[in-house]
PDB file of C-alpha atoms in Angstrom:
ATOM      1  CA  MET F 107     -11.818   4.588  43.620  1.00  0.00           C
ATOM      2  CA  THR F 108      -8.982   2.758  41.918  1.00  0.00           C
ATOM      3  CA  ARG F 109      -6.631   5.016  39.999  1.00  0.00           C
ATOM      4  CA  PRO F 110      -6.091   3.742  36.421  1.00  0.00           C
ATOM      5  CA  GLU F 111      -2.628   2.509  35.606  1.00  0.00           C
ATOM      6  CA  THR F 112      -0.474   4.863  33.584  1.00  0.00           C
ATOM      7  CA  ARG F 113       0.817   3.886  30.148  1.00  0.00           C
ATOM      8  CA  LYS F 114       4.468   2.965  30.403  1.00  0.00           C
ATOM      9  CA  VAL F 115       6.934   1.686  27.827  1.00  0.00           C
ATOM     10  CA  ALA F 116      10.367   0.131  28.276  1.00  0.00           C
ATOM     11  CA  VAL F 117      12.672   0.833  25.344  1.00  0.00           C
ATOM     12  CA  ALA F 118      16.056  -0.649  24.501  1.00  0.00           C
ATOM     13  CA  ALA F 119      19.032   0.241  22.295  1.00  0.00           C
ATOM     14  CA  LEU F 120      21.359  -2.499  21.062  1.00  0.00           C
ATOM     15  CA  GLN F 121      25.055  -1.959  20.348  1.00  0.00           C
ATOM     16  CA  ALA F 122      27.295  -4.534  18.687  1.00  0.00           C
ATOM     17  CA  SER F 123      29.884  -5.149  15.996  1.00  0.00           C
ATOM     18  CA  PHE F 124      28.999  -6.943  12.758  1.00  0.00           C
ATOM     19  CA  GLY F 125      30.918  -8.898  10.120  1.00  0.00           C
ATOM     20  CA  LEU F 126      30.399 -10.437   6.692  1.00  0.00           C
ATOM     21  CA  ASP F 127      28.318 -13.430   7.831  1.00  0.00           C
ATOM     22  CA  LEU F 128      24.626 -12.513   7.542  1.00  0.00           C
ATOM     23  CA  ASP F 129      23.435 -15.453   9.629  1.00  0.00           C
ATOM     24  CA  ALA F 130      25.945 -14.680  12.382  1.00  0.00           C
ATOM     25  CA  ASN F 131      24.845 -11.038  12.431  1.00  0.00           C
ATOM     26  CA  ILE F 132      21.199 -12.028  12.718  1.00  0.00           C
ATOM     27  CA  SER F 133      22.022 -14.516  15.479  1.00  0.00           C
ATOM     28  CA  ARG F 134      23.995 -11.898  17.411  1.00  0.00           C
ATOM     29  CA  THR F 135      21.147  -9.416  17.077  1.00  0.00           C
ATOM     30  CA  ALA F 136      18.600 -12.018  18.176  1.00  0.00           C
ATOM     31  CA  GLU F 137      20.764 -12.831  21.197  1.00  0.00           C
ATOM     32  CA  LEU F 138      20.801  -9.176  22.242  1.00  0.00           C
ATOM     33  CA  ILE F 139      17.058  -8.869  21.629  1.00  0.00           C
ATOM     34  CA  ARG F 140      16.460 -11.785  23.986  1.00  0.00           C
ATOM     35  CA  GLU F 141      18.768 -10.178  26.541  1.00  0.00           C
ATOM     36  CA  ALA F 142      16.903  -6.871  26.368  1.00  0.00           C
ATOM     37  CA  ALA F 143      13.492  -8.586  26.528  1.00  0.00           C
ATOM     38  CA  GLY F 144      14.677 -10.503  29.572  1.00  0.00           C
ATOM     39  CA  ARG F 145      15.351  -7.162  31.240  1.00  0.00           C
ATOM     40  CA  GLY F 146      11.799  -5.994  30.518  1.00  0.00           C
ATOM     41  CA  ALA F 147      12.263  -4.132  27.236  1.00  0.00           C
ATOM     42  CA  GLN F 148       9.152  -3.900  25.062  1.00  0.00           C
ATOM     43  CA  VAL F 149      10.552  -1.892  22.111  1.00  0.00           C
ATOM     44  CA  ILE F 150      14.041  -2.984  21.063  1.00  0.00           C
ATOM     45  CA  LEU F 151      16.138  -1.061  18.524  1.00  0.00           C
ATOM     46  CA  PRO F 152      19.075  -2.704  16.676  1.00  0.00           C
ATOM     47  CA  PRO F 153      21.627  -0.552  14.787  1.00  0.00           C
ATOM     48  CA  GLU F 154      21.398   0.466  11.135  1.00  0.00           C
ATOM     49  CA  LEU F 155      22.086  -2.201   8.467  1.00  0.00           C
ATOM     50  CA  PHE F 156      23.112  -4.825  11.005  1.00  0.00           C
ATOM     51  CA  GLN F 157      22.819  -7.448   8.245  1.00  0.00           C
ATOM     52  CA  GLY F 158      26.523  -6.982   7.481  1.00  0.00           C
ATOM     53  CA  PRO F 159      29.406  -4.538   7.429  1.00  0.00           C
ATOM     54  CA  TYR F 160      28.626  -0.928   6.626  1.00  0.00           C
ATOM     55  CA  PHE F 161      29.363  -1.237   2.912  1.00  0.00           C
ATOM     56  CA  CYS F 162      28.842   2.401   1.895  1.00  0.00           C
ATOM     57  CA  VAL F 163      32.502   3.221   2.493  1.00  0.00           C
ATOM     58  CA  ALA F 164      33.137   2.833  -1.257  1.00  0.00           C
ATOM     59  CA  GLN F 165      31.214   2.388  -4.495  1.00  0.00           C
ATOM     60  CA  GLU F 166      31.174  -1.334  -5.283  1.00  0.00           C
ATOM     61  CA  GLU F 167      28.363  -2.853  -7.308  1.00  0.00           C
ATOM     62  CA  ARG F 168      28.708  -6.274  -5.644  1.00  0.00           C
ATOM     63  CA  TRP F 169      26.791  -5.018  -2.612  1.00  0.00           C
ATOM     64  CA  PHE F 170      23.550  -4.611  -4.551  1.00  0.00           C
ATOM     65  CA  LYS F 171      23.162  -8.405  -4.328  1.00  0.00           C
ATOM     66  CA  GLN F 172      22.658  -8.007  -0.571  1.00  0.00           C
ATOM     67  CA  ALA F 173      19.322  -6.179  -1.022  1.00  0.00           C
ATOM     68  CA  HIS F 174      15.919  -7.911  -0.821  1.00  0.00           C
ATOM     69  CA  PRO F 175      12.219  -6.950  -1.008  1.00  0.00           C
ATOM     70  CA  TRP F 176      11.296  -5.825   2.474  1.00  0.00           C
ATOM     71  CA  ARG F 177       8.827  -8.599   3.281  1.00  0.00           C
ATOM     72  CA  GLU F 178      11.337 -11.218   2.134  1.00  0.00           C
ATOM     73  CA  HIS F 179      14.492  -9.818   3.675  1.00  0.00           C
ATOM     74  CA  PRO F 180      16.350 -12.452   5.750  1.00  0.00           C
ATOM     75  CA  CYS F 181      16.523 -10.109   8.752  1.00  0.00           C
ATOM     76  CA  VAL F 182      12.768  -9.557   8.645  1.00  0.00           C
ATOM     77  CA  LYS F 183      11.954 -13.235   8.140  1.00  0.00           C
ATOM     78  CA  ALA F 184      14.178 -14.191  11.076  1.00  0.00           C
ATOM     79  CA  LEU F 185      13.258 -11.461  13.551  1.00  0.00           C
ATOM     80  CA  ALA F 186       9.526 -10.936  13.017  1.00  0.00           C
ATOM     81  CA  PRO F 187       8.790 -14.388  14.489  1.00  0.00           C
ATOM     82  CA  LEU F 188      11.103 -13.520  17.379  1.00  0.00           C
ATOM     83  CA  ALA F 189       9.052 -10.372  18.010  1.00  0.00           C
ATOM     84  CA  ALA F 190       5.961 -12.578  18.286  1.00  0.00           C
ATOM     85  CA  GLU F 191       7.707 -15.130  20.505  1.00  0.00           C
ATOM     86  CA  LEU F 192       8.932 -12.494  22.961  1.00  0.00           C
ATOM     87  CA  GLY F 193       5.984 -10.103  22.622  1.00  0.00           C
ATOM     88  CA  VAL F 194       8.230  -7.150  21.723  1.00  0.00           C
ATOM     89  CA  VAL F 195       8.238  -4.495  19.013  1.00  0.00           C
ATOM     90  CA  LEU F 196      11.233  -4.610  16.644  1.00  0.00           C
ATOM     91  CA  PRO F 197      12.196  -1.849  14.196  1.00  0.00           C
ATOM     92  CA  ILE F 198      14.318  -3.826  11.681  1.00  0.00           C
ATOM     93  CA  SER F 199      16.833  -1.931   9.524  1.00  0.00           C
ATOM     94  CA  ILE F 200      17.451  -3.450   6.064  1.00  0.00           C
ATOM     95  CA  PHE F 201      18.912  -2.901   2.597  1.00  0.00           C
ATOM     96  CA  GLU F 202      15.738  -3.001   0.497  1.00  0.00           C
ATOM     97  CA  ARG F 203      15.193  -3.740  -3.177  1.00  0.00           C
ATOM     98  CA  GLU F 204      11.925  -2.816  -4.884  1.00  0.00           C
ATOM     99  CA  GLY F 205      12.160  -3.714  -8.568  1.00  0.00           C
ATOM    100  CA  PRO F 206      15.117  -1.701  -9.922  1.00  0.00           C
ATOM    101  CA  HIS F 207      15.064   0.643  -6.914  1.00  0.00           C
ATOM    102  CA  TYR F 208      17.179   0.351  -3.771  1.00  0.00           C
ATOM    103  CA  PHE F 209      16.521   1.935  -0.385  1.00  0.00           C
ATOM    104  CA  ASN F 210      17.948   2.124   3.115  1.00  0.00           C
ATOM    105  CA  SER F 211      14.795   1.035   4.914  1.00  0.00           C
ATOM    106  CA  LEU F 212      13.243  -0.021   8.188  1.00  0.00           C
ATOM    107  CA  VAL F 213      10.442  -2.544   8.702  1.00  0.00           C
ATOM    108  CA  MET F 214       8.333  -2.229  11.838  1.00  0.00           C
ATOM    109  CA  ALA F 215       7.390  -5.573  13.385  1.00  0.00           C
ATOM    110  CA  ASP F 216       4.703  -5.294  16.060  1.00  0.00           C
ATOM    111  CA  ALA F 217       4.665  -7.400  19.210  1.00  0.00           C
ATOM    112  CA  ASP F 218       2.606 -10.131  17.514  1.00  0.00           C
ATOM    113  CA  GLY F 219       5.149 -10.411  14.690  1.00  0.00           C
ATOM    114  CA  SER F 220       2.922  -8.647  12.144  1.00  0.00           C
ATOM    115  CA  LEU F 221       4.688  -6.334   9.700  1.00  0.00           C
ATOM    116  CA  MET F 222       3.238  -2.841  10.036  1.00  0.00           C
ATOM    117  CA  GLY F 223       5.003  -1.375   7.021  1.00  0.00           C
ATOM    118  CA  VAL F 224       8.252   0.106   5.757  1.00  0.00           C
ATOM    119  CA  TYR F 225      10.002   3.442   6.194  1.00  0.00           C
ATOM    120  CA  ARG F 226      12.616   4.497   3.631  1.00  0.00           C
ATOM    121  CA  LYS F 227      15.418   6.778   4.777  1.00  0.00           C
ATOM    122  CA  SER F 228      14.612  10.344   3.749  1.00  0.00           C
ATOM    123  CA  HIS F 229      18.020  12.023   3.938  1.00  0.00           C
ATOM    124  CA  ILE F 230      20.813  10.231   2.059  1.00  0.00           C
ATOM    125  CA  PRO F 231      24.387  11.329   2.851  1.00  0.00           C
ATOM    126  CA  ASP F 232      27.281  11.403   0.425  1.00  0.00           C
ATOM    127  CA  GLY F 233      30.858  11.917   1.540  1.00  0.00           C
ATOM    128  CA  PRO F 234      34.130  10.118   2.284  1.00  0.00           C
ATOM    129  CA  GLY F 235      33.312   6.841   4.001  1.00  0.00           C
ATOM    130  CA  TYR F 236      29.539   7.396   3.731  1.00  0.00           C
ATOM    131  CA  MET F 237      28.779   7.112   0.007  1.00  0.00           C
ATOM    132  CA  GLU F 238      25.131   6.217   0.380  1.00  0.00           C
ATOM    133  CA  LYS F 239      23.846   8.053  -2.683  1.00  0.00           C
ATOM    134  CA  TYR F 240      25.513   5.404  -4.866  1.00  0.00           C
ATOM    135  CA  TYR F 241      23.367   2.699  -3.250  1.00  0.00           C
ATOM    136  CA  PHE F 242      20.125   4.286  -2.037  1.00  0.00           C
ATOM    137  CA  ARG F 243      17.385   6.403  -3.576  1.00  0.00           C
ATOM    138  CA  PRO F 244      15.898   9.104  -1.327  1.00  0.00           C
ATOM    139  CA  GLY F 245      12.995   7.605   0.577  1.00  0.00           C
ATOM    140  CA  ASP F 246       9.514   7.964  -0.901  1.00  0.00           C
ATOM    141  CA  THR F 247       7.424   6.965   2.141  1.00  0.00           C
ATOM    142  CA  GLY F 248       7.522  10.255   3.989  1.00  0.00           C
ATOM    143  CA  PHE F 249       8.050  10.181   7.732  1.00  0.00           C
ATOM    144  CA  LYS F 250       6.282   7.340   9.513  1.00  0.00           C
ATOM    145  CA  VAL F 251       4.750   6.920  12.955  1.00  0.00           C
ATOM    146  CA  TRP F 252       3.442   3.497  13.908  1.00  0.00           C
ATOM    147  CA  ASP F 253       0.757   2.784  16.505  1.00  0.00           C
ATOM    148  CA  THR F 254       2.329  -0.308  18.061  1.00  0.00           C
ATOM    149  CA  ARG F 255       1.208  -2.371  21.017  1.00  0.00           C
ATOM    150  CA  PHE F 256       3.447  -0.309  23.301  1.00  0.00           C
ATOM    151  CA  GLY F 257       2.925   3.203  21.978  1.00  0.00           C
ATOM    152  CA  ARG F 258       3.278   5.416  18.919  1.00  0.00           C
ATOM    153  CA  LEU F 259       6.810   5.187  17.579  1.00  0.00           C
ATOM    154  CA  GLY F 260       8.567   7.485  15.149  1.00  0.00           C
ATOM    155  CA  VAL F 261      11.691   6.204  13.422  1.00  0.00           C
ATOM    156  CA  GLY F 262      14.410   7.968  11.443  1.00  0.00           C
ATOM    157  CA  ILE F 263      17.524   6.300  10.045  1.00  0.00           C
ATOM    158  CA  CYS F 264      21.025   7.639  10.775  1.00  0.00           C
ATOM    159  CA  TRP F 265      21.451  10.836   8.693  1.00  0.00           C
ATOM    160  CA  ASP F 266      17.767  11.617   9.374  1.00  0.00           C
ATOM    161  CA  GLN F 267      18.720  12.117  13.022  1.00  0.00           C
ATOM    162  CA  TRP F 268      20.579  15.362  12.322  1.00  0.00           C
ATOM    163  CA  TYR F 269      17.443  17.105  11.009  1.00  0.00           C
ATOM    164  CA  PRO F 270      15.200  18.823  13.573  1.00  0.00           C
ATOM    165  CA  GLU F 271      12.448  19.017  10.948  1.00  0.00           C
ATOM    166  CA  ALA F 272      12.192  15.212  10.902  1.00  0.00           C
ATOM    167  CA  ALA F 273      11.916  14.932  14.686  1.00  0.00           C
ATOM    168  CA  ARG F 274       9.321  17.711  14.825  1.00  0.00           C
ATOM    169  CA  ALA F 275       7.291  16.192  11.986  1.00  0.00           C
ATOM    170  CA  MET F 276       7.142  12.791  13.677  1.00  0.00           C
ATOM    171  CA  THR F 277       6.128  14.336  16.995  1.00  0.00           C
ATOM    172  CA  LEU F 278       3.418  16.354  15.254  1.00  0.00           C
ATOM    173  CA  MET F 279       2.217  13.049  13.796  1.00  0.00           C
ATOM    174  CA  GLY F 280       1.765  11.736  17.338  1.00  0.00           C
ATOM    175  CA  ALA F 281       5.048   9.963  18.052  1.00  0.00           C
ATOM    176  CA  GLU F 282       5.622   9.248  21.743  1.00  0.00           C
ATOM    177  CA  VAL F 283       9.194   7.977  21.361  1.00  0.00           C
ATOM    178  CA  LEU F 284      11.755   8.680  18.609  1.00  0.00           C
ATOM    179  CA  LEU F 285      14.082   5.888  17.486  1.00  0.00           C
ATOM    180  CA  TYR F 286      17.239   6.256  15.380  1.00  0.00           C
ATOM    181  CA  PRO F 287      19.200   3.199  14.192  1.00  0.00           C
ATOM    182  CA  THR F 288      22.680   4.352  13.188  1.00  0.00           C
ATOM    183  CA  ALA F 289      26.024   3.445  11.614  1.00  0.00           C
ATOM    184  CA  ILE F 290      28.515   6.241  12.301  1.00  0.00           C
ATOM    185  CA  GLY F 291      32.132   6.490  13.262  1.00  0.00           C
ATOM    186  CA  SER F 292      35.435   7.764  11.957  1.00  0.00           C
ATOM    187  CA  GLU F 293      35.800  10.245   9.102  1.00  0.00           C
ATOM    188  CA  PRO F 294      38.347   8.889   6.575  1.00  0.00           C
ATOM    189  CA  HIS F 295      39.156  12.320   5.130  1.00  0.00           C
ATOM    190  CA  ASP F 296      39.980  13.807   8.552  1.00  0.00           C
ATOM    191  CA  PRO F 297      41.243  11.446  11.287  1.00  0.00           C
ATOM    192  CA  SER F 298      41.074  14.292  13.810  1.00  0.00           C
ATOM    193  CA  LEU F 299      37.325  14.759  13.343  1.00  0.00           C
ATOM    194  CA  ASP F 300      35.283  13.103  16.102  1.00  0.00           C
ATOM    195  CA  THR F 301      31.518  13.552  15.781  1.00  0.00           C
ATOM    196  CA  ALA F 302      30.437  11.350  18.695  1.00  0.00           C
ATOM    197  CA  ALA F 303      29.526  14.222  21.034  1.00  0.00           C
ATOM    198  CA  PRO F 304      27.663  16.366  18.463  1.00  0.00           C
ATOM    199  CA  TRP F 305      25.917  13.224  17.229  1.00  0.00           C
ATOM    200  CA  ARG F 306      24.444  12.718  20.680  1.00  0.00           C
ATOM    201  CA  ARG F 307      23.746  16.396  21.267  1.00  0.00           C
ATOM    202  CA  ALA F 308      21.752  16.739  18.052  1.00  0.00           C
ATOM    203  CA  MET F 309      19.320  14.064  19.199  1.00  0.00           C
ATOM    204  CA  GLN F 310      19.283  15.291  22.782  1.00  0.00           C
ATOM    205  CA  GLY F 311      18.127  18.599  21.317  1.00  0.00           C
ATOM    206  CA  HIS F 312      15.251  16.823  19.556  1.00  0.00           C
ATOM    207  CA  ALA F 313      14.265  15.331  22.918  1.00  0.00           C
ATOM    208  CA  VAL F 314      14.196  18.753  24.595  1.00  0.00           C
ATOM    209  CA  SER F 315      12.399  20.613  21.799  1.00  0.00           C
ATOM    210  CA  ASN F 316       9.711  17.954  21.430  1.00  0.00           C
ATOM    211  CA  VAL F 317       9.543  16.800  25.088  1.00  0.00           C
ATOM    212  CA  ILE F 318      10.031  13.216  23.949  1.00  0.00           C
ATOM    213  CA  PRO F 319      12.396  10.318  24.724  1.00  0.00           C
ATOM    214  CA  VAL F 320      14.990   9.569  22.043  1.00  0.00           C
ATOM    215  CA  VAL F 321      16.832   6.296  21.445  1.00  0.00           C
ATOM    216  CA  GLY F 322      20.021   6.068  19.349  1.00  0.00           C
ATOM    217  CA  ALA F 323      21.507   2.637  18.514  1.00  0.00           C
ATOM    218  CA  ASN F 324      24.934   2.594  16.844  1.00  0.00           C
ATOM    219  CA  ARG F 325      27.342  -0.169  15.880  1.00  0.00           C
ATOM    220  CA  THR F 326      30.849  -0.434  17.297  1.00  0.00           C
ATOM    221  CA  GLY F 327      34.207  -1.874  16.294  1.00  0.00           C
ATOM    222  CA  PHE F 328      36.677  -1.542  13.432  1.00  0.00           C
ATOM    223  CA  GLU F 329      35.572  -2.715   9.984  1.00  0.00           C
ATOM    224  CA  PRO F 330      38.461  -3.081   7.499  1.00  0.00           C
ATOM    225  CA  TRP F 331      37.845  -2.187   3.870  1.00  0.00           C
ATOM    226  CA  GLU F 332      38.313  -5.450   1.990  1.00  0.00           C
ATOM    227  CA  ASN F 333      39.552  -3.999  -1.298  1.00  0.00           C
ATOM    228  CA  TYR F 334      41.498  -1.106   0.191  1.00  0.00           C
ATOM    229  CA  PRO F 335      44.423  -2.431   2.275  1.00  0.00           C
ATOM    230  CA  GLY F 336      45.093  -0.387   5.377  1.00  0.00           C
ATOM    231  CA  GLY F 337      41.742   1.364   5.230  1.00  0.00           C
ATOM    232  CA  GLY F 338      38.719   0.913   7.425  1.00  0.00           C
ATOM    233  CA  GLN F 339      36.004   2.470   9.514  1.00  0.00           C
ATOM    234  CA  LEU F 340      36.041   2.656  13.303  1.00  0.00           C
ATOM    235  CA  PHE F 341      32.485   2.921  14.586  1.00  0.00           C
ATOM    236  CA  TYR F 342      32.260   4.782  17.867  1.00  0.00           C
ATOM    237  CA  GLY F 343      29.262   3.174  19.545  1.00  0.00           C
ATOM    238  CA  SER F 344      28.076   5.650  22.195  1.00  0.00           C
ATOM    239  CA  SER F 345      24.471   4.416  21.869  1.00  0.00           C
ATOM    240  CA  PHE F 346      22.114   6.048  24.345  1.00  0.00           C
ATOM    241  CA  ILE F 347      18.614   6.635  25.630  1.00  0.00           C
ATOM    242  CA  ALA F 348      17.675  10.237  26.432  1.00  0.00           C
ATOM    243  CA  ASP F 349      14.611  11.340  28.362  1.00  0.00           C
ATOM    244  CA  HIS F 350      12.270  14.244  27.553  1.00  0.00           C
ATOM    245  CA  ARG F 351      14.762  16.698  29.065  1.00  0.00           C
ATOM    246  CA  GLY F 352      17.545  15.453  26.827  1.00  0.00           C
ATOM    247  CA  ASP F 353      19.331  13.900  29.796  1.00  0.00           C
ATOM    248  CA  LEU F 354      21.127  10.623  29.113  1.00  0.00           C
ATOM    249  CA  VAL F 355      19.390   8.049  31.287  1.00  0.00           C
ATOM    250  CA  GLN F 356      21.336   5.158  29.731  1.00  0.00           C
ATOM    251  CA  ALA F 357      24.506   5.276  27.617  1.00  0.00           C
ATOM    252  CA  PHE F 358      27.238   3.030  26.259  1.00  0.00           C
ATOM    253  CA  GLY F 359      30.868   3.847  25.678  1.00  0.00           C
ATOM    254  CA  ARG F 360      32.601   3.444  22.348  1.00  0.00           C
ATOM    255  CA  GLU F 361      33.439  -0.264  22.611  1.00  0.00           C
ATOM    256  CA  ASP F 362      30.615  -1.716  24.731  1.00  0.00           C
ATOM    257  CA  GLU F 363      28.328  -4.384  23.351  1.00  0.00           C
ATOM    258  CA  GLY F 364      24.944  -5.260  24.761  1.00  0.00           C
ATOM    259  CA  SER F 365      21.603  -3.592  25.468  1.00  0.00           C
ATOM    260  CA  LEU F 366      20.470  -0.448  27.226  1.00  0.00           C
ATOM    261  CA  VAL F 367      16.977  -0.387  28.766  1.00  0.00           C
ATOM    262  CA  ALA F 368      14.916   2.487  30.189  1.00  0.00           C
ATOM    263  CA  GLU F 369      11.232   2.909  31.058  1.00  0.00           C
ATOM    264  CA  PHE F 370       9.070   5.969  30.386  1.00  0.00           C
ATOM    265  CA  ASP F 371       5.605   7.024  31.522  1.00  0.00           C
ATOM    266  CA  LEU F 372       3.803   8.026  28.333  1.00  0.00           C
ATOM    267  CA  ASP F 373       0.856   9.643  30.115  1.00  0.00           C
ATOM    268  CA  PHE F 374       3.164  11.863  32.161  1.00  0.00           C
ATOM    269  CA  LEU F 375       5.054  12.808  29.005  1.00  0.00           C
ATOM    270  CA  ALA F 376       1.858  13.738  27.143  1.00  0.00           C
ATOM    271  CA  THR F 377       0.807  16.071  29.966  1.00  0.00           C
ATOM    272  CA  HIS F 378       4.300  17.493  30.341  1.00  0.00           C
ATOM    273  CA  ARG F 379       4.526  18.106  26.575  1.00  0.00           C
ATOM    274  CA  ALA F 380       1.259  20.026  26.676  1.00  0.00           C
ATOM    275  CA  ALA F 381       2.386  22.057  29.693  1.00  0.00           C
ATOM    276  CA  TRP F 382       5.551  23.237  27.949  1.00  0.00           C
ATOM    277  CA  GLY F 383       3.491  24.760  25.162  1.00  0.00           C
ATOM    278  CA  PHE F 384       5.912  24.128  22.309  1.00  0.00           C
ATOM    279  CA  PHE F 385       3.098  22.829  20.129  1.00  0.00           C
ATOM    280  CA  ARG F 386       0.566  25.396  21.365  1.00  0.00           C
ATOM    281  CA  ASP F 387       2.861  28.300  20.480  1.00  0.00           C
ATOM    282  CA  ARG F 388       4.100  27.106  17.103  1.00  0.00           C
ATOM    283  CA  ARG F 389       3.785  29.616  14.244  1.00  0.00           C
ATOM    284  CA  PRO F 390       3.554  27.583  11.015  1.00  0.00           C
ATOM    285  CA  ASP F 391       2.467  30.770   9.233  1.00  0.00           C
ATOM    286  CA  LEU F 392       6.019  32.073   9.740  1.00  0.00           C
ATOM    287  CA  TYR F 393       7.850  28.921   8.705  1.00  0.00           C
ATOM    288  CA  GLY F 394       7.517  29.186   4.936  1.00  0.00           C
ATOM    289  CA  ALA F 395      11.286  29.331   4.506  1.00  0.00           C
ATOM    290  CA  LEU F 396      11.489  25.768   5.802  1.00  0.00           C
ATOM    291  CA  THR F 397       9.576  24.433   2.791  1.00  0.00           C
ATOM    292  CA  GLN F 398      11.529  26.362   0.157  1.00  0.00           C
ATOM    293  CA  GLY F 399      14.620  24.847  -1.379  1.00  0.00           C
ATOM    294  CA  ARG F 400      16.325  28.247  -1.667  1.00  0.00           C
ATOM    295  CA  PRO F 401      14.477  30.869   0.345  1.00  0.00           C
ATOM    296  CA  ALA F 402      15.114  34.484  -0.575  1.00  0.00           C
TER     297      ALA F 402
END
């Protein structure tokens, strides 16, 4: 009797630096997608807002012109056909405009190039160097899990990755891999503050607690602030792929550019997740405080 093949998926994280030229950024991302696909990757994750520099370092209205409806966004129009050409799944991070509303969003392109829908970032940060509340409304899509050709994928965007509730919700919805496109680096108000290690550890914790692989894709390089001489943001890279134990199976340093690729056995993970009992032993009846804004 022939044993049926197990379900496996090869995931990739891209890490690169980006400038002001939209077309150049798309071309660089496409180049890395081709590289990752050539190494066998089936699900390929670019960093957050790779369309240009991370503009949320200050409040400048000129950047609103860079937003587009999600189906018409230049990154989507360029990369969805590439997904079809290569037969890969691409979660595409964009600055989205819907009427008078603006979102930090992600469009999921399946391996045939079809657009499966949009996720809008749920948690919007606001602080020195990360002034996203000026640009983005809180997402109104809820958490999303997409049943792609290569498995069920849950995706959060940057600040979402710090919230265990988001990771747990997506896993409860059937996610088999969690993906987090990111733009994070230096903290302008405190040059001594380095969040690279806790950034990784937070997501490694999601992997352990949900028995699920986690992929984090960050940008790298120094981006000067055009209208603020001497200022800028140094993005610390450190993109990674963690397995269901939270172990780093692939990882970049702070300045590397390229793609990381790792393969996972989804059938093994499903059985292993059941064996751990985290979802069997949950007590939602005791978790009311999690749904209250200010629990007593």
